[in-house]
Amino acid sequence: MTGVGIDGIEIHTGKLRLDLAETFAPAKGDDPEKYTKGLGLYASSFPDTYEDIVTMGANAAHRLMERKGLTPEDIGRIDVATESAFDHSKPVSTYIAGCLEQVFDGDFHHANKGERKFACVAGTQSIDDAYNWIKAGRNRGRAALVIATDTALYARGDAGEATQGAGAVAMLIDEDPNLVELSTEQGYGSADETDFLKPNQQFPSVDGKRSVQVYLARMREALVDYQSIGGDVHPDRFRLGPFHTPFPGMVRKAAVLAYRHITRDTEIEAELADEIGRQPRHAEFDDDDAFLEAVQEYTDALTETSRYQSWYARTIDPTLSLSRRVGNWYTGSVHVARVSGLKALAEEGEDAVGKRLLVGSYGSGAQAEIHAETIQPEWRSEIDALNIDDHLASRYELSFSEYEDVHDSHNYDEETSIEEFTPPESEFAFDGWGRMGERKYRYVE
Ligand code: CAA
């Protein structure tokens, strides 16, 4: 069998934009640089009143299928990854299939549908499920549609309010993929953690500071696990490192720890030794505190080296450009990071065929997963087909009071009757409630 991976991808952003430095920070009495420099975020995407996880996911999938010339019969599996589901039983994939059946001839009656939940790592897990299904030979020549869709809203006043976002990523998983082939090797870091959860509630309970530490710990564990099964992590082996990006500042923290880890016992560590010494080894210290202090000092010095900074500028920074403009999309976030990085390579005209990505996914609760991807010969046409820049540029700019209204309109506990900010056009829109409490949708020409 040929390789299996991502054949095509589409991104759909929520149609509203909140500027964090110009609009959010002043209303909160914060220094704008807390957002732009500290968190690394400039704006968040929000859903208009008629948008939700179904419309955004269906719009992304519609464009993907249309662009690839697919019909429902070509799809054997639809999995939706989300942390924003509104139904404990009926999966979001059934709603999305229903939407797509409004615009395509044929139906998805013989496609296996489901919904994956493990916080933000569920999008990557859905790709895994599709990969395994294809590798097992159960796909009958058909591809899988994986849709990561979220309205990542926090309660008003929560520290996480700064990192909100809304959007969907649709990916076609297939044999002989056009975009990237997935590695068989995977590393996991997984533990029962209480850092971010939604126990039967719409907005998350978050221990923000702790969630940052849990992200770093699980990501490290996954990297070690990946290495243990032969995953080569030398920095020269990877052109890009797309990580789950709740906000770019989180990836900045993770990147230096990852670089320290992947350069240990390499010629890079030896070459840097003249400037900042060798990495501290636990065995050389009598007590843990002294060791940890030495590690912190080394890490701080590492971030100041030009070697690290040029690796970061080349490998990590390109993966953050979309995230800076849209905020956190939970399950879609690492997939947005992959696209950001590939877009940057395309814009630079780089011949990237055969180059590799080290992809770090993460979900609170908590689990990290590391795998590698190899860029495929047709990658450029897939990336050139994206219209995300136009879509981002056409977002409606919210004032702070409009943002408050939008937040209320998506809050299940608020009764609101605000008008839409943008007219729906050539897209799926929420169309009210059915007799059993189901949500209804229609395609607006
Ligand atoms: N100029 C420059 N930088 C500034 C600044 C200024 N004027 N003011 C503050 N900063 C910096 C701070 O130093 C800090 O950076 P460091 O952490 O590097 O020191 C950064 O800006 C943020 O400032 P605070 O820590 O004071 O911000 P906060 O307390 O309001 O909240 C947060 C930060 C805890 C991450 C919060 O946004 C949050 O709870 N977010 C949601 C949880 C989250 O995203 N966790 C990430 C890991 S979990 C995960 O990844 C899953 C997921 O998707 C949710």
PDB file of C-alpha atoms in Angstrom, residues 269-387:
ATOM      1  CA  GLU A 269      25.016  21.054  22.056  1.00  0.00           C
ATOM      2  CA  ALA A 270      28.792  20.670  21.631  1.00  0.00           C
ATOM      3  CA  GLU A 271      29.015  23.697  19.336  1.00  0.00           C
ATOM      4  CA  LEU A 272      26.983  25.832  21.754  1.00  0.00           C
ATOM      5  CA  ALA A 273      29.111  24.736  24.726  1.00  0.00           C
ATOM      6  CA  ASP A 274      31.733  27.463  24.202  1.00  0.00           C
ATOM      7  CA  GLU A 275      29.001  30.083  24.454  1.00  0.00           C
ATOM      8  CA  ILE A 276      26.653  28.748  27.165  1.00  0.00           C
ATOM      9  CA  GLY A 277      28.225  25.539  28.485  1.00  0.00           C
ATOM     10  CA  ARG A 278      26.876  21.987  28.171  1.00  0.00           C
ATOM     11  CA  GLN A 279      23.368  21.095  29.308  1.00  0.00           C
ATOM     12  CA  PRO A 280      23.277  20.254  33.027  1.00  0.00           C
ATOM     13  CA  ARG A 281      22.974  16.465  33.708  1.00  0.00           C
ATOM     14  CA  HIS A 282      21.022  15.277  36.725  1.00  0.00           C
ATOM     15  CA  ALA A 283      23.814  12.924  37.805  1.00  0.00           C
ATOM     16  CA  GLU A 284      26.159  15.883  38.222  1.00  0.00           C
ATOM     17  CA  PHE A 285      23.995  17.435  40.976  1.00  0.00           C
ATOM     18  CA  ASP A 286      23.511  16.442  44.608  1.00  0.00           C
ATOM     19  CA  ASP A 287      20.038  17.901  44.925  1.00  0.00           C
ATOM     20  CA  ASP A 288      17.091  18.471  42.608  1.00  0.00           C
ATOM     21  CA  ASP A 289      16.723  22.181  43.294  1.00  0.00           C
ATOM     22  CA  ALA A 290      20.284  22.930  42.228  1.00  0.00           C
ATOM     23  CA  PHE A 291      19.774  20.834  39.093  1.00  0.00           C
ATOM     24  CA  LEU A 292      16.505  22.600  38.196  1.00  0.00           C
ATOM     25  CA  GLU A 293      18.098  26.001  38.756  1.00  0.00           C
ATOM     26  CA  ALA A 294      20.989  25.070  36.465  1.00  0.00           C
ATOM     27  CA  VAL A 295      18.538  23.826  33.811  1.00  0.00           C
ATOM     28  CA  GLN A 296      16.606  27.101  34.002  1.00  0.00           C
ATOM     29  CA  GLU A 297      19.813  29.113  33.631  1.00  0.00           C
ATOM     30  CA  TYR A 298      20.877  27.031  30.646  1.00  0.00           C
ATOM     31  CA  THR A 299      17.432  27.398  29.033  1.00  0.00           C
ATOM     32  CA  ASP A 300      17.439  31.177  29.495  1.00  0.00           C
ATOM     33  CA  ALA A 301      20.907  31.374  27.942  1.00  0.00           C
ATOM     34  CA  LEU A 302      19.830  29.082  25.082  1.00  0.00           C
ATOM     35  CA  THR A 303      16.989  31.433  24.072  1.00  0.00           C
ATOM     36  CA  GLU A 304      19.571  34.217  23.648  1.00  0.00           C
ATOM     37  CA  THR A 305      21.799  32.265  21.235  1.00  0.00           C
ATOM     38  CA  SER A 306      21.615  33.076  17.553  1.00  0.00           C
ATOM     39  CA  ARG A 307      21.604  29.330  16.819  1.00  0.00           C
ATOM     40  CA  TYR A 308      18.340  28.883  18.742  1.00  0.00           C
ATOM     41  CA  GLN A 309      16.824  32.088  17.415  1.00  0.00           C
ATOM     42  CA  SER A 310      17.455  31.166  13.797  1.00  0.00           C
ATOM     43  CA  TRP A 311      16.012  27.664  14.369  1.00  0.00           C
ATOM     44  CA  TYR A 312      12.916  29.257  15.958  1.00  0.00           C
ATOM     45  CA  ALA A 313      12.544  31.793  13.121  1.00  0.00           C
ATOM     46  CA  ARG A 314      12.817  29.041  10.500  1.00  0.00           C
ATOM     47  CA  THR A 315      10.973  26.129  12.138  1.00  0.00           C
ATOM     48  CA  ILE A 316       8.421  27.516  14.596  1.00  0.00           C
ATOM     49  CA  ASP A 317       7.576  31.140  13.818  1.00  0.00           C
ATOM     50  CA  PRO A 318       6.041  30.407  10.366  1.00  0.00           C
ATOM     51  CA  THR A 319       3.542  28.051  12.027  1.00  0.00           C
ATOM     52  CA  LEU A 320       2.102  30.838  14.185  1.00  0.00           C
ATOM     53  CA  SER A 321       1.036  33.441  11.634  1.00  0.00           C
ATOM     54  CA  LEU A 322      -2.617  32.364  11.274  1.00  0.00           C
ATOM     55  CA  SER A 323      -3.044  31.713  14.979  1.00  0.00           C
ATOM     56  CA  ARG A 324      -1.991  35.303  15.739  1.00  0.00           C
ATOM     57  CA  ARG A 325      -4.942  36.481  13.641  1.00  0.00           C
ATOM     58  CA  VAL A 326      -7.635  34.028  14.791  1.00  0.00           C
ATOM     59  CA  GLY A 327      -6.970  32.892  18.398  1.00  0.00           C
ATOM     60  CA  ASN A 328      -7.513  29.370  19.683  1.00  0.00           C
ATOM     61  CA  TRP A 329      -9.631  26.965  17.632  1.00  0.00           C
ATOM     62  CA  TYR A 330      -9.116  24.078  20.078  1.00  0.00           C
ATOM     63  CA  THR A 331      -9.310  20.880  17.940  1.00  0.00           C
ATOM     64  CA  GLY A 332      -8.391  22.776  14.767  1.00  0.00           C
ATOM     65  CA  SER A 333      -5.469  24.654  16.252  1.00  0.00           C
ATOM     66  CA  VAL A 334      -2.562  22.318  15.427  1.00  0.00           C
ATOM     67  CA  HIS A 335      -3.988  21.862  11.913  1.00  0.00           C
ATOM     68  CA  VAL A 336      -4.080  25.636  11.461  1.00  0.00           C
ATOM     69  CA  ALA A 337      -0.416  25.684  12.572  1.00  0.00           C
ATOM     70  CA  ARG A 338       0.479  23.091   9.908  1.00  0.00           C
ATOM     71  CA  VAL A 339      -1.238  25.168   7.214  1.00  0.00           C
ATOM     72  CA  SER A 340       0.448  28.388   8.433  1.00  0.00           C
ATOM     73  CA  GLY A 341       3.843  26.780   8.116  1.00  0.00           C
ATOM     74  CA  LEU A 342       3.204  25.269   4.685  1.00  0.00           C
ATOM     75  CA  LYS A 343       1.739  28.567   3.474  1.00  0.00           C
ATOM     76  CA  ALA A 344       4.927  30.341   4.508  1.00  0.00           C
ATOM     77  CA  LEU A 345       7.038  27.835   2.550  1.00  0.00           C
ATOM     78  CA  ALA A 346       4.800  28.308  -0.501  1.00  0.00           C
ATOM     79  CA  GLU A 347       5.032  32.101  -0.224  1.00  0.00           C
ATOM     80  CA  GLU A 348       8.835  31.834  -0.096  1.00  0.00           C
ATOM     81  CA  GLY A 349       8.760  29.606  -3.193  1.00  0.00           C
ATOM     82  CA  GLU A 350      10.604  26.854  -1.351  1.00  0.00           C
ATOM     83  CA  ASP A 351      10.930  23.420  -2.915  1.00  0.00           C
ATOM     84  CA  ALA A 352       9.654  21.533   0.115  1.00  0.00           C
ATOM     85  CA  VAL A 353       8.903  18.105  -1.379  1.00  0.00           C
ATOM     86  CA  GLY A 354      10.246  15.364   0.889  1.00  0.00           C
ATOM     87  CA  LYS A 355      10.864  17.724   3.791  1.00  0.00           C
ATOM     88  CA  ARG A 356       9.410  16.742   7.142  1.00  0.00           C
ATOM     89  CA  LEU A 357       7.277  18.218   9.897  1.00  0.00           C
ATOM     90  CA  LEU A 358       7.392  17.283  13.575  1.00  0.00           C
ATOM     91  CA  VAL A 359       3.788  17.732  14.688  1.00  0.00           C
ATOM     92  CA  GLY A 360       2.924  18.188  18.376  1.00  0.00           C
ATOM     93  CA  SER A 361      -0.769  17.875  19.259  1.00  0.00           C
ATOM     94  CA  TYR A 362      -2.167  18.435  22.734  1.00  0.00           C
ATOM     95  CA  GLY A 363      -5.457  18.123  24.570  1.00  0.00           C
ATOM     96  CA  SER A 364      -6.179  19.162  28.141  1.00  0.00           C
ATOM     97  CA  GLY A 365      -7.123  16.533  30.609  1.00  0.00           C
ATOM     98  CA  ALA A 366      -4.447  15.641  29.307  1.00  0.00           C
ATOM     99  CA  GLN A 367      -2.661  14.054  26.360  1.00  0.00           C
ATOM    100  CA  ALA A 368       0.056  15.038  23.939  1.00  0.00           C
ATOM    101  CA  GLU A 369       0.901  13.209  20.725  1.00  0.00           C
ATOM    102  CA  ILE A 370       3.968  13.594  18.516  1.00  0.00           C
ATOM    103  CA  HIS A 371       4.339  12.252  14.993  1.00  0.00           C
ATOM    104  CA  ALA A 372       6.176  13.149  11.794  1.00  0.00           C
ATOM    105  CA  GLU A 373       4.796  14.087   8.366  1.00  0.00           C
ATOM    106  CA  THR A 374       6.488  14.182   4.966  1.00  0.00           C
ATOM    107  CA  ILE A 375       5.561  16.851   2.423  1.00  0.00           C
ATOM    108  CA  GLN A 376       4.249  15.329  -0.832  1.00  0.00           C
ATOM    109  CA  PRO A 377       4.891  16.308  -4.478  1.00  0.00           C
ATOM    110  CA  GLU A 378       1.453  17.939  -4.981  1.00  0.00           C
ATOM    111  CA  TRP A 379       1.572  19.970  -1.749  1.00  0.00           C
ATOM    112  CA  ARG A 380       1.920  23.302  -3.511  1.00  0.00           C
ATOM    113  CA  SER A 381      -1.337  23.077  -5.470  1.00  0.00           C
ATOM    114  CA  GLU A 382      -3.210  22.183  -2.266  1.00  0.00           C
ATOM    115  CA  ILE A 383      -1.812  25.183  -0.394  1.00  0.00           C
ATOM    116  CA  ASP A 384      -2.296  27.563  -3.341  1.00  0.00           C
ATOM    117  CA  ALA A 385      -5.976  26.577  -3.470  1.00  0.00           C
ATOM    118  CA  LEU A 386      -6.669  27.948   0.039  1.00  0.00           C
ATOM    119  CA  ASN A 387      -8.688  31.162   0.293  1.00  0.00           C
TER     120      ASN A 387
END
